Tab-separated table of C-alpha atoms in Angstrom:
chain	number	residue	atom	x	y	z
A	1	MET	CA	27.701	-87.621	69.416
A	2	ILE	CA	26.949	-84.904	71.965
A	3	ASP	CA	24.755	-81.815	71.846
A	4	SER	CA	22.752	-79.728	74.275
A	5	THR	CA	19.625	-77.585	74.134
A	6	GLN	CA	17.302	-75.790	76.527
A	7	ASN	CA	14.001	-77.445	77.388
A	8	THR	CA	10.737	-75.658	78.217
A	9	GLY	CA	11.879	-75.346	81.832
A	10	VAL	CA	14.938	-73.356	80.627
A	11	LEU	CA	17.274	-76.147	81.722
A	12	ASP	CA	20.186	-77.049	79.473
A	13	GLN	CA	19.901	-80.745	78.616
A	14	LEU	CA	22.798	-82.725	77.194
A	15	ALA	CA	21.940	-85.489	74.743
A	16	ILE	CA	24.533	-88.254	74.329
A	17	TYR	CA	24.124	-90.571	71.329
A	18	VAL	CA	26.071	-93.646	70.347
A	19	TRP	CA	26.502	-94.877	66.787
A	20	TYR	CA	27.634	-98.468	66.444
A	21	LEU	CA	27.737	-101.502	64.180
A	22	TYR	CA	25.684	-104.553	65.196
A	23	LYS	CA	25.507	-107.662	63.006
A	24	GLY	CA	26.610	-105.641	60.000
A	25	LYS	CA	23.943	-102.965	60.520
A	26	VAL	CA	24.516	-99.367	61.641
A	27	GLU	CA	22.529	-98.518	64.777
A	28	GLU	CA	22.003	-95.173	66.492
A	29	ARG	CA	20.702	-94.888	70.058
A	30	LEU	CA	20.104	-92.156	72.600
A	31	LEU	CA	22.387	-93.185	75.432
A	32	SER	CA	21.480	-90.508	77.953
A	33	LEU	CA	19.719	-87.179	78.426
A	34	VAL	CA	21.086	-85.275	81.420
A	35	VAL	CA	20.803	-81.748	82.803
A	36	CYS	CA	23.962	-79.742	82.166
A	37	SER	CA	24.571	-76.998	84.740
A	38	ASP	CA	28.103	-76.163	83.533
A	39	SER	CA	28.868	-75.945	79.800
A	40	SER	CA	32.646	-75.632	80.126
A	41	SER	CA	34.644	-78.259	78.236
A	42	LEU	CA	36.009	-79.913	81.388
A	43	ALA	CA	32.554	-80.070	83.015
A	44	LEU	CA	31.105	-81.659	79.864
A	45	PHE	CA	33.930	-84.202	79.816
A	46	ASN	CA	33.354	-85.140	83.465
A	47	LEU	CA	29.621	-85.409	82.822
A	48	LEU	CA	30.289	-87.719	79.871
A	49	CYS	CA	32.565	-89.922	81.974
A	50	ASN	CA	29.934	-90.160	84.735
A	51	VAL	CA	27.339	-91.273	82.176
A	52	LEU	CA	29.630	-93.910	80.650
A	53	GLN	CA	31.000	-95.241	83.953
A	54	PRO	CA	28.107	-97.563	84.921
A	55	LEU	CA	27.712	-98.732	81.315
A	56	SER	CA	29.822	-101.127	79.303
A	57	PRO	CA	31.252	-98.672	76.724
A	58	SER	CA	34.197	-96.561	77.840
A	59	LEU	CA	36.103	-93.806	76.059
A	60	THR	CA	38.771	-96.320	75.057
A	61	ASP	CA	36.093	-98.212	73.070
A	62	VAL	CA	35.059	-95.115	71.119
A	63	ILE	CA	36.662	-94.647	67.689
A	64	GLY	CA	35.094	-91.295	66.777
A	65	CYS	CA	33.172	-88.350	68.201
A	66	SER	CA	31.147	-85.578	66.633
A	67	PHE	CA	29.692	-82.332	67.941
A	68	ASP	CA	29.070	-78.774	66.773
A	69	GLY	CA	31.496	-75.935	66.199
A	70	ALA	CA	31.110	-74.180	69.563
A	71	ALA	CA	34.430	-73.228	71.149
A	72	ASN	CA	33.884	-75.346	74.261
A	73	MET	CA	33.386	-78.394	72.030
A	74	LYS	CA	35.849	-78.194	69.142
A	75	VAL	CA	38.895	-76.238	70.400
A	76	THR	CA	41.968	-78.393	69.848
A	77	TYR	CA	43.829	-77.665	73.093
A	78	ASN	CA	41.120	-77.033	75.672
A	79	GLY	CA	37.836	-78.126	74.117
A	80	LEU	CA	35.822	-81.247	74.842
A	81	GLN	CA	37.524	-83.056	71.964
A	82	ALA	CA	40.935	-82.311	73.560
A	83	HIS	CA	39.887	-83.825	76.907
A	84	ILE	CA	38.496	-86.899	75.141
A	85	LYS	CA	41.698	-87.325	73.113
A	86	ASN	CA	43.739	-87.188	76.308
A	87	SER	CA	41.920	-90.360	77.386
A	88	ASN	CA	41.938	-91.927	73.904
A	89	PRO	CA	44.559	-90.433	71.522
A	90	LEU	CA	43.300	-92.586	68.612
A	91	ILE	CA	39.790	-91.154	68.624
A	92	VAL	CA	38.761	-89.222	65.473
A	93	TYR	CA	36.881	-85.957	65.925
A	94	THR	CA	34.454	-84.973	63.140
A	95	LEU	CA	32.786	-81.573	63.017
A	96	CYS	CA	29.117	-82.181	62.215
A	97	LEU	CA	28.773	-81.425	58.487
A	98	ALA	CA	24.998	-81.003	58.783
A	99	TYR	CA	25.635	-78.348	61.415
A	100	VAL	CA	28.126	-76.527	59.171
A	101	LEU	CA	25.786	-76.564	56.157
A	102	ASN	CA	22.727	-75.386	58.049
A	103	LEU	CA	24.652	-72.766	59.998
A	104	MET	CA	25.881	-71.385	56.675
A	105	MET	CA	22.305	-71.266	55.339
A	106	GLU	CA	21.123	-69.599	58.538
A	107	ASP	CA	23.868	-66.968	58.411
A	108	SER	CA	23.229	-66.243	54.732
A	109	THR	CA	19.658	-65.142	55.487
A	110	LYS	CA	20.959	-62.782	58.169
A	111	LYS	CA	23.738	-61.195	56.126
A	112	ILE	CA	21.620	-60.520	53.008
A	113	VAL	CA	19.315	-57.587	53.750
A	114	GLU	CA	16.631	-58.657	51.247
A	115	ALA	CA	16.492	-62.151	52.778
A	116	GLU	CA	16.382	-60.741	56.296
A	117	ASN	CA	13.516	-58.440	55.295
A	118	LEU	CA	11.671	-61.330	53.642
A	119	PHE	CA	11.712	-63.569	56.711
A	120	SER	CA	10.699	-60.650	58.922
A	121	LEU	CA	7.731	-60.207	56.589
A	122	VAL	CA	6.939	-63.929	56.735
A	123	GLU	CA	6.975	-63.871	60.542
A	124	GLN	CA	4.898	-60.696	60.648
A	125	THR	CA	2.308	-62.255	58.333
A	126	ALA	CA	2.048	-65.486	60.351
A	127	VAL	CA	1.612	-63.539	63.597
A	128	PHE	CA	-1.043	-61.318	61.989
A	129	LEU	CA	-3.043	-64.414	61.039
A	130	SER	CA	-2.709	-66.374	64.277
A	131	ASP	CA	-3.223	-63.383	66.581
A	132	SER	CA	-7.010	-63.329	66.075
A	133	TYR	CA	-9.625	-66.052	65.864
A	134	LYS	CA	-11.752	-63.770	63.629
A	135	ARG	CA	-8.912	-63.519	61.120
A	136	MET	CA	-8.382	-67.259	61.375
A	137	GLU	CA	-12.029	-67.813	60.430
A	138	VAL	CA	-11.556	-65.666	57.319
A	139	TRP	CA	-8.404	-67.621	56.471
A	140	LYS	CA	-10.248	-70.899	56.858
A	141	SER	CA	-13.032	-69.810	54.497
A	142	VAL	CA	-10.539	-68.650	51.838
A	143	THR	CA	-8.392	-71.820	51.976
A	144	GLU	CA	-11.468	-74.071	51.788
A	145	LYS	CA	-12.607	-72.189	48.695
A	146	ASN	CA	-9.222	-72.151	46.921
A	147	HIS	CA	-7.761	-75.534	47.835
A	148	SER	CA	-8.761	-79.160	47.827
A	149	GLY	CA	-8.058	-82.181	50.007
A	150	HIS	CA	-5.538	-81.794	52.808
A	151	ASN	CA	-4.449	-78.355	51.515
A	152	LYS	CA	-7.698	-76.920	52.878
A	153	LEU	CA	-6.197	-77.273	56.356
A	154	TYR	CA	-2.786	-75.686	55.814
A	155	ARG	CA	-1.695	-72.767	57.982
A	156	LEU	CA	1.065	-70.191	57.811
A	157	GLN	CA	4.095	-71.262	59.821
A	158	LYS	CA	6.147	-69.275	62.319
A	159	ILE	CA	9.948	-69.336	62.323
A	160	TYR	CA	11.611	-71.477	64.996
A	161	THR	CA	15.178	-70.340	65.549
A	162	THR	CA	16.291	-73.760	66.810
A	163	ARG	CA	15.031	-75.638	63.744
A	164	TRP	CA	17.254	-75.663	60.647
A	165	TRP	CA	14.382	-76.431	58.302
A	166	SER	CA	12.187	-73.708	59.779
A	167	LYS	CA	12.829	-70.916	57.260
A	168	GLU	CA	12.283	-73.118	54.238
A	169	LYS	CA	9.073	-74.485	55.755
A	170	VAL	CA	7.621	-71.069	56.591
A	171	LEU	CA	8.489	-69.680	53.164
A	172	SER	CA	6.956	-72.721	51.442
A	173	SER	CA	3.717	-72.098	53.350
A	174	ILE	CA	3.332	-68.828	51.420
A	175	ILE	CA	5.220	-69.275	48.139
A	176	ASP	CA	4.684	-72.415	46.033
A	177	LYS	CA	7.844	-73.941	44.611
A	178	GLU	CA	6.375	-74.857	41.224
A	179	PHE	CA	3.184	-75.402	39.224
A	180	THR	CA	2.513	-77.779	36.349
A	181	THR	CA	-0.070	-75.605	34.590
A	182	LYS	CA	-1.395	-72.051	34.623
A	183	THR	CA	-4.685	-73.413	35.960
A	184	ASP	CA	-2.871	-74.816	39.004
A	185	LEU	CA	-1.323	-71.398	39.592
A	186	LEU	CA	-4.698	-69.654	39.602
A	187	LYS	CA	-6.507	-72.288	41.660
A	188	GLU	CA	-3.915	-73.548	44.139
A	189	SER	CA	-1.439	-70.672	44.583
A	190	LYS	CA	-0.706	-70.091	48.260
A	191	LEU	CA	0.385	-66.509	47.589
A	192	ILE	CA	-2.922	-65.746	45.821
A	193	THR	CA	-4.730	-67.315	48.780
A	194	LEU	CA	-2.796	-65.051	51.148
A	195	LEU	CA	-3.563	-61.936	49.107
A	196	GLN	CA	-7.275	-62.842	48.908
A	197	PHE	CA	-7.309	-63.331	52.671
A	198	LEU	CA	-5.713	-59.915	53.249
A	199	ILE	CA	-8.155	-58.265	50.812
A	200	GLU	CA	-11.116	-59.793	52.673
A	201	ILE	CA	-9.703	-58.514	55.964
A	202	ASN	CA	-9.345	-55.038	54.449
A	203	ASN	CA	-12.919	-55.126	53.119
A	204	GLY	CA	-14.403	-56.820	56.167
A	205	ASN	CA	-15.738	-55.752	59.554
A	206	PHE	CA	-12.404	-55.119	61.271
A	207	ASN	CA	-10.941	-52.104	63.091
A	208	SER	CA	-8.798	-49.505	61.311
A	209	SER	CA	-5.454	-50.756	62.647
A	210	THR	CA	-6.172	-54.311	61.435
A	211	LYS	CA	-7.175	-53.026	57.988
A	212	PHE	CA	-4.072	-50.851	57.835
A	213	MET	CA	-1.905	-53.865	58.631
A	214	ALA	CA	-3.675	-55.920	55.947
A	215	ARG	CA	-3.034	-53.199	53.329
A	216	THR	CA	0.609	-52.965	54.405
A	217	LEU	CA	1.076	-56.715	53.993
A	218	ILE	CA	-0.646	-56.667	50.586
A	219	GLU	CA	1.736	-53.958	49.421
A	220	LYS	CA	4.837	-55.799	50.671
A	221	TRP	CA	3.832	-59.197	49.257
A	222	SER	CA	3.036	-57.604	45.879
A	223	LEU	CA	6.548	-56.208	45.426
A	224	PHE	CA	8.652	-57.788	42.669
A	225	ARG	CA	11.735	-57.977	44.911
A	226	THR	CA	9.785	-59.910	47.545
A	227	ILE	CA	8.685	-62.513	44.990
A	228	LEU	CA	12.154	-62.644	43.422
A	229	ILE	CA	14.106	-63.281	46.639
A	230	SER	CA	11.482	-65.851	47.685
A	231	PHE	CA	12.019	-67.921	44.535
A	232	VAL	CA	15.796	-67.523	44.709
A	233	LEU	CA	15.867	-68.842	48.282
A	234	LEU	CA	13.454	-71.697	47.539
A	235	ASP	CA	15.640	-72.664	44.584
A	236	ILE	CA	18.705	-72.745	46.853
A	237	TYR	CA	16.833	-74.720	49.520
A	238	SER	CA	15.788	-77.280	46.889
A	239	ILE	CA	19.512	-78.051	46.499
A	240	THR	CA	20.711	-77.820	50.110
A	241	THR	CA	17.799	-79.385	52.012
A	242	PRO	CA	18.124	-82.928	50.539
A	243	VAL	CA	21.833	-82.835	51.437
A	244	SER	CA	21.025	-81.611	54.949
A	245	ILE	CA	18.475	-84.396	55.436
A	246	TYR	CA	20.951	-87.041	54.257
A	247	LEU	CA	23.695	-85.688	56.532
A	248	GLN	CA	21.358	-86.252	59.483
A	249	SER	CA	20.400	-89.809	58.504
A	250	LYS	CA	21.660	-92.751	60.552
A	251	SER	CA	22.499	-94.765	57.426
A	252	LEU	CA	25.004	-92.143	56.279
A	253	ASP	CA	27.833	-93.371	54.039
A	254	TYR	CA	30.985	-91.229	53.849
A	255	LEU	CA	31.686	-91.888	50.154
A	256	LYS	CA	28.104	-91.054	49.211
A	257	THR	CA	28.275	-87.985	51.464
A	258	TRP	CA	31.245	-86.511	49.624
A	259	SER	CA	29.573	-87.331	46.325
A	260	ILE	CA	26.320	-85.480	47.096
A	261	ILE	CA	28.252	-82.538	48.570
A	262	SER	CA	30.269	-82.295	45.336
A	263	ILE	CA	27.048	-82.366	43.307
A	264	MET	CA	25.562	-79.669	45.551
A	265	LEU	CA	28.592	-77.421	45.048
A	266	LYS	CA	28.361	-77.815	41.272
A	267	LYS	CA	24.658	-76.908	41.286
A	268	THR	CA	25.206	-73.812	43.393
């Protein structure tokens, strides 16, 4: 399994994983992490061969490979999979199903205007909170009053574009998925906590631009369509996220995979 990502030094690093059976148990190990200066399919193939050369496994020992849907990786005639199959015609290429599912979920929030607006609002709200230590102090006092235990420490999350679970996590930090009683809703609601925080900012000793922003956020978070699309998305995530997590597990079983995907399709 091969994938690459930029590190904090803006260098593209290629991660090479191996998945193998040892004494009847499935094992997954990071084989190598190398800087990739050329992302063309042939360069990636040569880099892979250089990594495998001093080690015992060779491409002829590999029975399957998996990577994302980028053109340089998956293209049948000139992609990385094509170069690998030239060395081992029996190898089976599998497009990462977790990648496909999460890419679909990511694209859906970009194509639907209401969803795009919602996550822009979520990001705007998180930045508004974290941009000032004075606002953070107000947030801390409100959460300590409204919540108990570990929930006193929760913070609004920012969206990380490289993390598939990011949008669900940030939305869940503002909108609760469910409540058991009406009392729980009034006492523990994260949305009510957010609105109380914004009201205190508006009524507090802050400059006019900060108060204006607080009133704007109150208005947007009070809209019916904002609440509606939030619950719709959280309901969808409650179905897709468990499947996504399982697809990324090292103990994945193909028969069980197809079963849970079928169940997911029926629910949606």
